[in-house]
XYZ file of C-alpha atoms in Angstrom:
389
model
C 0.000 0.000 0.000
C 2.964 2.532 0.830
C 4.467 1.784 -2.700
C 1.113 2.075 -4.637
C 0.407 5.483 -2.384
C 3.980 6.744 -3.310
C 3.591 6.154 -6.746
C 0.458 7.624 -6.930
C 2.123 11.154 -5.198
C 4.694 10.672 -8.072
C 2.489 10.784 -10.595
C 0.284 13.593 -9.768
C 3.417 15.196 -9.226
C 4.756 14.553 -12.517
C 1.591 15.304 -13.848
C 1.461 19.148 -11.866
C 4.882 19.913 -13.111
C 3.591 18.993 -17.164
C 0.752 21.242 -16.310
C 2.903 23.890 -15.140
C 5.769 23.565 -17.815
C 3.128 23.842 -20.522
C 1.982 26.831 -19.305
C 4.743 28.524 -18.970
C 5.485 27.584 -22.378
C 2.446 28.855 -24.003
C 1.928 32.335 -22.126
C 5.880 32.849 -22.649
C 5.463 32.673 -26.284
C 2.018 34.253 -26.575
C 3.738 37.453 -25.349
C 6.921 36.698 -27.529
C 5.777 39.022 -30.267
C 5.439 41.883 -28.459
C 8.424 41.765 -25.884
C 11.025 40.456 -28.669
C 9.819 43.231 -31.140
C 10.548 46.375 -27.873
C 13.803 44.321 -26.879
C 14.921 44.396 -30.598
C 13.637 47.756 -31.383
C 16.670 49.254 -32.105
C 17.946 46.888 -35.077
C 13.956 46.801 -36.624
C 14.521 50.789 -36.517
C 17.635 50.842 -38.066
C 16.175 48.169 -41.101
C 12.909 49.443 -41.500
C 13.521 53.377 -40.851
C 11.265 54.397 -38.693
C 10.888 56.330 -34.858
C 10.263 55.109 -31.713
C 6.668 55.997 -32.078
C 5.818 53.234 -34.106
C 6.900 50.793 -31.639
C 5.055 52.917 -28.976
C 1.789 51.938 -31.462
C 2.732 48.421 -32.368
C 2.751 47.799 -28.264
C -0.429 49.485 -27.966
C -2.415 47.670 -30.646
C -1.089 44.254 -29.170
C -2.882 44.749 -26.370
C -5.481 46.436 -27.402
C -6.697 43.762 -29.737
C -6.072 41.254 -26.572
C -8.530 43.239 -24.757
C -11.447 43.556 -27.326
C -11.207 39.994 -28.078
C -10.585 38.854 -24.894
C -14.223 37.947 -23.284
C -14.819 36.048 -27.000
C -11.961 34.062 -26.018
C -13.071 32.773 -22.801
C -16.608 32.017 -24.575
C -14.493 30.548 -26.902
C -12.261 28.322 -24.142
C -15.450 27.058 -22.343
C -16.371 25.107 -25.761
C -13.462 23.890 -27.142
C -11.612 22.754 -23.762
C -8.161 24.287 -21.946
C -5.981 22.047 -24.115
C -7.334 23.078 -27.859
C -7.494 26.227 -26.343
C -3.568 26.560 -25.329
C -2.571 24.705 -28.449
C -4.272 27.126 -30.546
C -3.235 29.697 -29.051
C 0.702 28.817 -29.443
C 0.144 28.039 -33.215
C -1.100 31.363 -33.660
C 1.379 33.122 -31.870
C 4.189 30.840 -34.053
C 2.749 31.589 -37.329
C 2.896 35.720 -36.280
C 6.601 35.179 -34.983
C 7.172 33.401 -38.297
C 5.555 36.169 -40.202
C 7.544 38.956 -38.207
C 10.834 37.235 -38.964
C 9.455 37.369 -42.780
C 8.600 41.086 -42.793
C 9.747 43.377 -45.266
C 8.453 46.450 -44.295
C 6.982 48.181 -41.326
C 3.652 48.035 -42.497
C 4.091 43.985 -42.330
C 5.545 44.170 -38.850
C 2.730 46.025 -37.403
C -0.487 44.631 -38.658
C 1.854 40.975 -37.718
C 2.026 42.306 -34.012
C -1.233 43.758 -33.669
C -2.709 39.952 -34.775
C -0.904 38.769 -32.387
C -3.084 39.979 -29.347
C -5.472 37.365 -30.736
C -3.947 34.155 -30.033
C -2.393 35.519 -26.851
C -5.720 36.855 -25.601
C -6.794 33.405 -26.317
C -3.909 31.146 -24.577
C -4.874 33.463 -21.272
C -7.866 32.182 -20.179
C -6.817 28.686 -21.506
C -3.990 28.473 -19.438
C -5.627 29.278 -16.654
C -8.596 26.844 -17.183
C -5.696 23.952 -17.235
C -4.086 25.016 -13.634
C -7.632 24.951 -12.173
C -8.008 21.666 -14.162
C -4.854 19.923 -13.753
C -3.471 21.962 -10.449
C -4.277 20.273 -6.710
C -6.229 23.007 -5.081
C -3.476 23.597 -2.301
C -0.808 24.273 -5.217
C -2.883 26.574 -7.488
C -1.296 29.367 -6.380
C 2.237 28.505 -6.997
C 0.232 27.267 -10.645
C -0.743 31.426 -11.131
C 2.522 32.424 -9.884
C 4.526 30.200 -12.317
C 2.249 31.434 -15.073
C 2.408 34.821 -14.162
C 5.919 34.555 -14.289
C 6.760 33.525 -17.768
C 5.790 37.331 -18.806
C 9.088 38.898 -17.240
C 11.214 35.782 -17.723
C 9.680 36.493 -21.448
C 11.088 40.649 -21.157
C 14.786 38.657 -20.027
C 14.579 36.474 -23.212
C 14.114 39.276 -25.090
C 17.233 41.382 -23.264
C 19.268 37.907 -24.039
C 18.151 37.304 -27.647
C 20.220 40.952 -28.524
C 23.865 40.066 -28.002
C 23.102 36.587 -28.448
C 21.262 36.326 -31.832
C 20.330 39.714 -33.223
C 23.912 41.029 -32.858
C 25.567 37.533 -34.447
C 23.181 36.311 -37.380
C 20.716 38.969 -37.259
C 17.074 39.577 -36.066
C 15.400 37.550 -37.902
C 16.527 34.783 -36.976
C 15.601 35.773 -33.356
C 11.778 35.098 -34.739
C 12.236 32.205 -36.549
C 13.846 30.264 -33.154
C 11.100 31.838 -31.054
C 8.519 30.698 -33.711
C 10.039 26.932 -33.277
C 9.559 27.343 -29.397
C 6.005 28.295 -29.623
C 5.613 24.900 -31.898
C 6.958 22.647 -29.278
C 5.110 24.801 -26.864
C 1.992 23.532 -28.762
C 2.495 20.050 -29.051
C 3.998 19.846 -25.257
C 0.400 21.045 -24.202
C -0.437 18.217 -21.772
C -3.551 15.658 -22.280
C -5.958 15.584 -19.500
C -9.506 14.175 -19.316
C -10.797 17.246 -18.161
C -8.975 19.753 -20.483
C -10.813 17.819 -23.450
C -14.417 18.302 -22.514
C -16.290 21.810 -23.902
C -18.777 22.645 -21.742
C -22.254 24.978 -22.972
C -23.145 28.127 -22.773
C -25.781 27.297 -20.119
C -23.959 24.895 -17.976
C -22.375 25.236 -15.044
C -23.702 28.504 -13.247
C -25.081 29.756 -16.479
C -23.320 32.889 -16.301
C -20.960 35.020 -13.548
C -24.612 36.608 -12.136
C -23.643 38.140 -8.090
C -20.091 38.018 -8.933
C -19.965 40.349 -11.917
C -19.668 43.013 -9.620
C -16.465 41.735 -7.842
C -15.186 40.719 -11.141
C -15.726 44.609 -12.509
C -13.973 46.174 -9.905
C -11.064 43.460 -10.379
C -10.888 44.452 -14.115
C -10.917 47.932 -13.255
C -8.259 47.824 -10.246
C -6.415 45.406 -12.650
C -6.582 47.898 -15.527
C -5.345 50.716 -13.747
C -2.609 48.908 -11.982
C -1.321 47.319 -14.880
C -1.334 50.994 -16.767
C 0.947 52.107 -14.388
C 3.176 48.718 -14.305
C 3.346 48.579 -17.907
C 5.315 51.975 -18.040
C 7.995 50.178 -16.119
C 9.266 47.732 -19.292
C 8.577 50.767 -21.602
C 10.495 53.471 -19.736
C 12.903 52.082 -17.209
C 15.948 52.273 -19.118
C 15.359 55.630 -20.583
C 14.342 57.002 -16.640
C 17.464 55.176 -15.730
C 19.921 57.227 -18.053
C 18.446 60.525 -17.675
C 18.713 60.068 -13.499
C 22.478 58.947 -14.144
C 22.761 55.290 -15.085
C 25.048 54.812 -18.229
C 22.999 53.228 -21.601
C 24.701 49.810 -20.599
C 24.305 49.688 -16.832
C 20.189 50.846 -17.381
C 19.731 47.592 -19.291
C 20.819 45.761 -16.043
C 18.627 47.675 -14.177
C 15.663 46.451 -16.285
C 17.080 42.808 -15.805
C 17.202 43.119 -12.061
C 14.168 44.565 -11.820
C 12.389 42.064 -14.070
C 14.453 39.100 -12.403
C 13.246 40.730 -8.655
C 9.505 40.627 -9.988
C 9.638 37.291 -11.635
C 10.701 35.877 -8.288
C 8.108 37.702 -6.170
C 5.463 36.186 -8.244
C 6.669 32.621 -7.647
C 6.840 33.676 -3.713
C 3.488 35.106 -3.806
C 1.800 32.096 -5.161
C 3.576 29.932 -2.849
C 2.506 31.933 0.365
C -1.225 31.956 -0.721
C -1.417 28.433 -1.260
C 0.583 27.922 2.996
C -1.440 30.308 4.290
C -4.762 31.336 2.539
C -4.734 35.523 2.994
C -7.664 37.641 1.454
C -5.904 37.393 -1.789
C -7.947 40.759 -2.646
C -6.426 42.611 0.653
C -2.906 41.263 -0.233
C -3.164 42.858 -3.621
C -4.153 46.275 -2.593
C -1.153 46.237 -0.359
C 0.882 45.528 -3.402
C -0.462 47.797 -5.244
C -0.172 50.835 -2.773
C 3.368 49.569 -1.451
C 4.539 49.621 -5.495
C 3.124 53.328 -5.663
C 5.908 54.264 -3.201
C 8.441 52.741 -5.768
C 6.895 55.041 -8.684
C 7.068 57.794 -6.407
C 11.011 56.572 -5.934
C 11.668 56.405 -9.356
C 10.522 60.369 -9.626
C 13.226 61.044 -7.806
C 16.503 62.538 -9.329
C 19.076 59.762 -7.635
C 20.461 56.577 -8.779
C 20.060 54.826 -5.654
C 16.353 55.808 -4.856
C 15.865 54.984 -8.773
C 17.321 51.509 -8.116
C 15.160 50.847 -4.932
C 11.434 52.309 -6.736
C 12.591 49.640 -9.731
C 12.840 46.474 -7.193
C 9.872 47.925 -5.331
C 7.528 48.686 -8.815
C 8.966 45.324 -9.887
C 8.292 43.690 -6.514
C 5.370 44.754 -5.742
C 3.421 46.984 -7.957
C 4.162 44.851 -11.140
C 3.751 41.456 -9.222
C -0.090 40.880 -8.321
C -1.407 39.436 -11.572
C -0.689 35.843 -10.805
C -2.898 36.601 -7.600
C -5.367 38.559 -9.298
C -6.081 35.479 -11.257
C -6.041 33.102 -8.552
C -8.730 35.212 -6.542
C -10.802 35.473 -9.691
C -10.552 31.847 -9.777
C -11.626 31.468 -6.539
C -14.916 33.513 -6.925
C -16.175 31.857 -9.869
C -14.078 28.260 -10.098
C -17.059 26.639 -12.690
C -16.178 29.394 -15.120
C -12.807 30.284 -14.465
C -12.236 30.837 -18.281
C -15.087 33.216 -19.058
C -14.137 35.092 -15.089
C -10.390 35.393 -16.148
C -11.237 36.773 -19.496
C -13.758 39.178 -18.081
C -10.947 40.743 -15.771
C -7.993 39.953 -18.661
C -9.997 42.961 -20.637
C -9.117 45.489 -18.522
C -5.484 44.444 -17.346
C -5.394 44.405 -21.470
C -6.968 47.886 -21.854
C -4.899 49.502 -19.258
C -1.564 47.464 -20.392
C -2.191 48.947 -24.045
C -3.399 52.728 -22.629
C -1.088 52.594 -20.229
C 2.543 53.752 -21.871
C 0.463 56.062 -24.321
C -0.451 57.931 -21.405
C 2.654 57.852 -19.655
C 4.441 59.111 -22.634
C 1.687 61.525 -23.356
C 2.496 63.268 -19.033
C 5.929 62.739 -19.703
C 6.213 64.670 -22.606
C 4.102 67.745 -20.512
C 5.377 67.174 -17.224
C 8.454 65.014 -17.362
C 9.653 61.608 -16.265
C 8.864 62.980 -12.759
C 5.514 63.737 -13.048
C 4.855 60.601 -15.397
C 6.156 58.279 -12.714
C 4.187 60.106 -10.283
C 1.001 59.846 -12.054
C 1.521 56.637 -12.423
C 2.016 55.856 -8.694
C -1.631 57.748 -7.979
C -3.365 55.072 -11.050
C -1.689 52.122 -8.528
C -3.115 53.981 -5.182
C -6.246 54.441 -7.224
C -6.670 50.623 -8.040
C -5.184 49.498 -4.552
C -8.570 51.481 -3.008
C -11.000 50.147 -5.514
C -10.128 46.577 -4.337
C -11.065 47.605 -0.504
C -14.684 47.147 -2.089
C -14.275 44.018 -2.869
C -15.742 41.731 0.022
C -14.130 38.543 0.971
């Protein structure tokens, strides 16, 4: 009996750490497009001829298209199961890598990112269907943290993929390899009994009903915090330089501060699952204690820049994995049409988000951008004090 028991722990095991590999896999690439195309921004520029506006567009439209075909997704998710879902998803976001690495002009490269929101805004609320499918319930928040993570290990791929690819055999072939990994990603997608089955529109709860509320404020609070924490990947490095950092040492700054959030994620998840908190509660205190590290970064000095990074990274950059596990918690029969319901907003504020911050910048400084964005993070930390239990 101790032998049987044991090997059934090692094969749920096993089977938790497919689950979670696949995941990571599939929301790494799905967000490939966008992140490689920033992190190789100069050498596109310097090919295709044009400003750093464009980029500041192609960004925008990503997500933007995410969020107005997010809720469509989930619908979509709920019928055709987590697993067609994810795979799906990564096929879509391989044949737009494939098409980026084929682009001959501009034009090409932008309507290629912008269709990539789709298949991204699609592997979302798949992925997070399979943790609550394939995750134990006491290790689904390490499941939202590991997923949640893959987005800044994705931003140090991207720093890597310069000097290692882009600056040896050229840009292009940056795409192509990423386009390979989101085909493995695809067929790595694990098969489980319960990631097969599509469900109807009218089963389950038929619909979010009493919850929609909490789920509203979450999108908004979500929206508004990830407005602010999206300015960090867009406008570190340039803060960085004008506060005193040389052009080499503010790329390391972005890498430490994406390496400090990607960590925080993975503890996050792992305290929620040991100790249950109000997941809500813990995210407003994230949220307002990442505010102090935008206010940080408004300040002229390299070493209170260097402590608002680790804190924006740390904390006010560091609650989505939560956000989703909470939102799976308040509606866990339709955690793919909940998590696409509060992706919309976390997609509308991650496209508005660095237009705006470029738009107070360009009136009122770096300063007062950083600064503005600390108040959107207070302002979403506040909302979620709404939110009961």
């Amino acid at each position: 009996m101790p032998a049987v028991a044991a090997a059934g722990q090692h094969q749920r095991t096993v089977g938790t750490a497919r689950v979670l590999s696949s995941v990571a896999a599939v929301v790494t690439v799905g967000v490939f497009p966008v992140f490689l195309v920033g992190g190789l921004g100069v050498q596109l520029q310097q090919d295709f001829g044009f400003g750093a506006a464009l980029l500041g567009v192609g960004a925008a439209g990503f997500f933007g298209v995410a969020s107005l075909s997010s809720r469509t997704m989930g619908w979509l998710v709920e019928r055709i199961g987590s697993r067609l879902g994810m795979r799906i998803g990564a096929l879509g976001s391989s044949l737009c890598l494939f098409g980026i690495a084929a682009a001959p002009n501009s034009v090409w490269l932008l309507a290629l990112l912008w269709l990539g929101g789709l298949p991204n805004s699609l592997a979302q609320p798949a992925s997070n269907l399979l943790i609550a499918q394939g995750i134990p319930v006491h290790r689904r928040g390490m499941g939202f943290g590991v997923k949640q993570s893959s987005i800044p290990a994705a931003t140090l791929l991207a720093g890597v993929a310069v000097p290692a690819v882009a600056l040896t055999v050229g840009w292009r072939w940056v795409f192509v390899i990423a386009g390979a990994i989101a085909l493995v990603a695809a067929a790595a997608v694990p098969r489980l009994p319960a990631a097969e089955r599509s469900t109807s529109g009218s089963s389950a709860s038929g619909g979010l009903g009493a919850r929609r509320s909490a789920l509203l404020l979450l999108a908004i609070s979500g929206g508004l915090g990830s407005a602010a924490a999206n300015a960090l990947g867009a406008f570190v490095t340039t803060t960085a330089v004008e506060v005193g950092f040389s052009p080499s040492a503010a790329g390391l700054v972005l890498s430490l501060g994406s390496a400090t959030g990607l960590l925080i994620r993975l503890c996050a998840g792992v305290v929620a699952d040991r100790w249950n908190p109000n997941l809500v509660r813990v995210i407003s205190a994230m949220l307002v204690i990442g505010s102090l590290g935008f206010g940080l970064m408004a300040v002229h000095s390299p070493v209170a820049f260097l402590i608002g990074v680790s804190i924006g990274f740390g904390a006010g950059w560091a609650w989505p994995g939560l956000l989703n596990f909470a939102v799976a918690k308040i509606a866990p029969d339709r955690v793919a049409s909940a998590t696409s319901f509060t992706q919309t907003g976390i997609y509308l504020g991650g496209s508005l988000g660095p237009l705006l911050f470029g738009i107070f910048a360009e009136h009122a400084g770096l300063a007062g951008a950083w600064l503005a964005a600390g108040a959107a993070a207070v302002v979403a930390g506040v909302l979620l004090l709404f939110i009961r239990r």
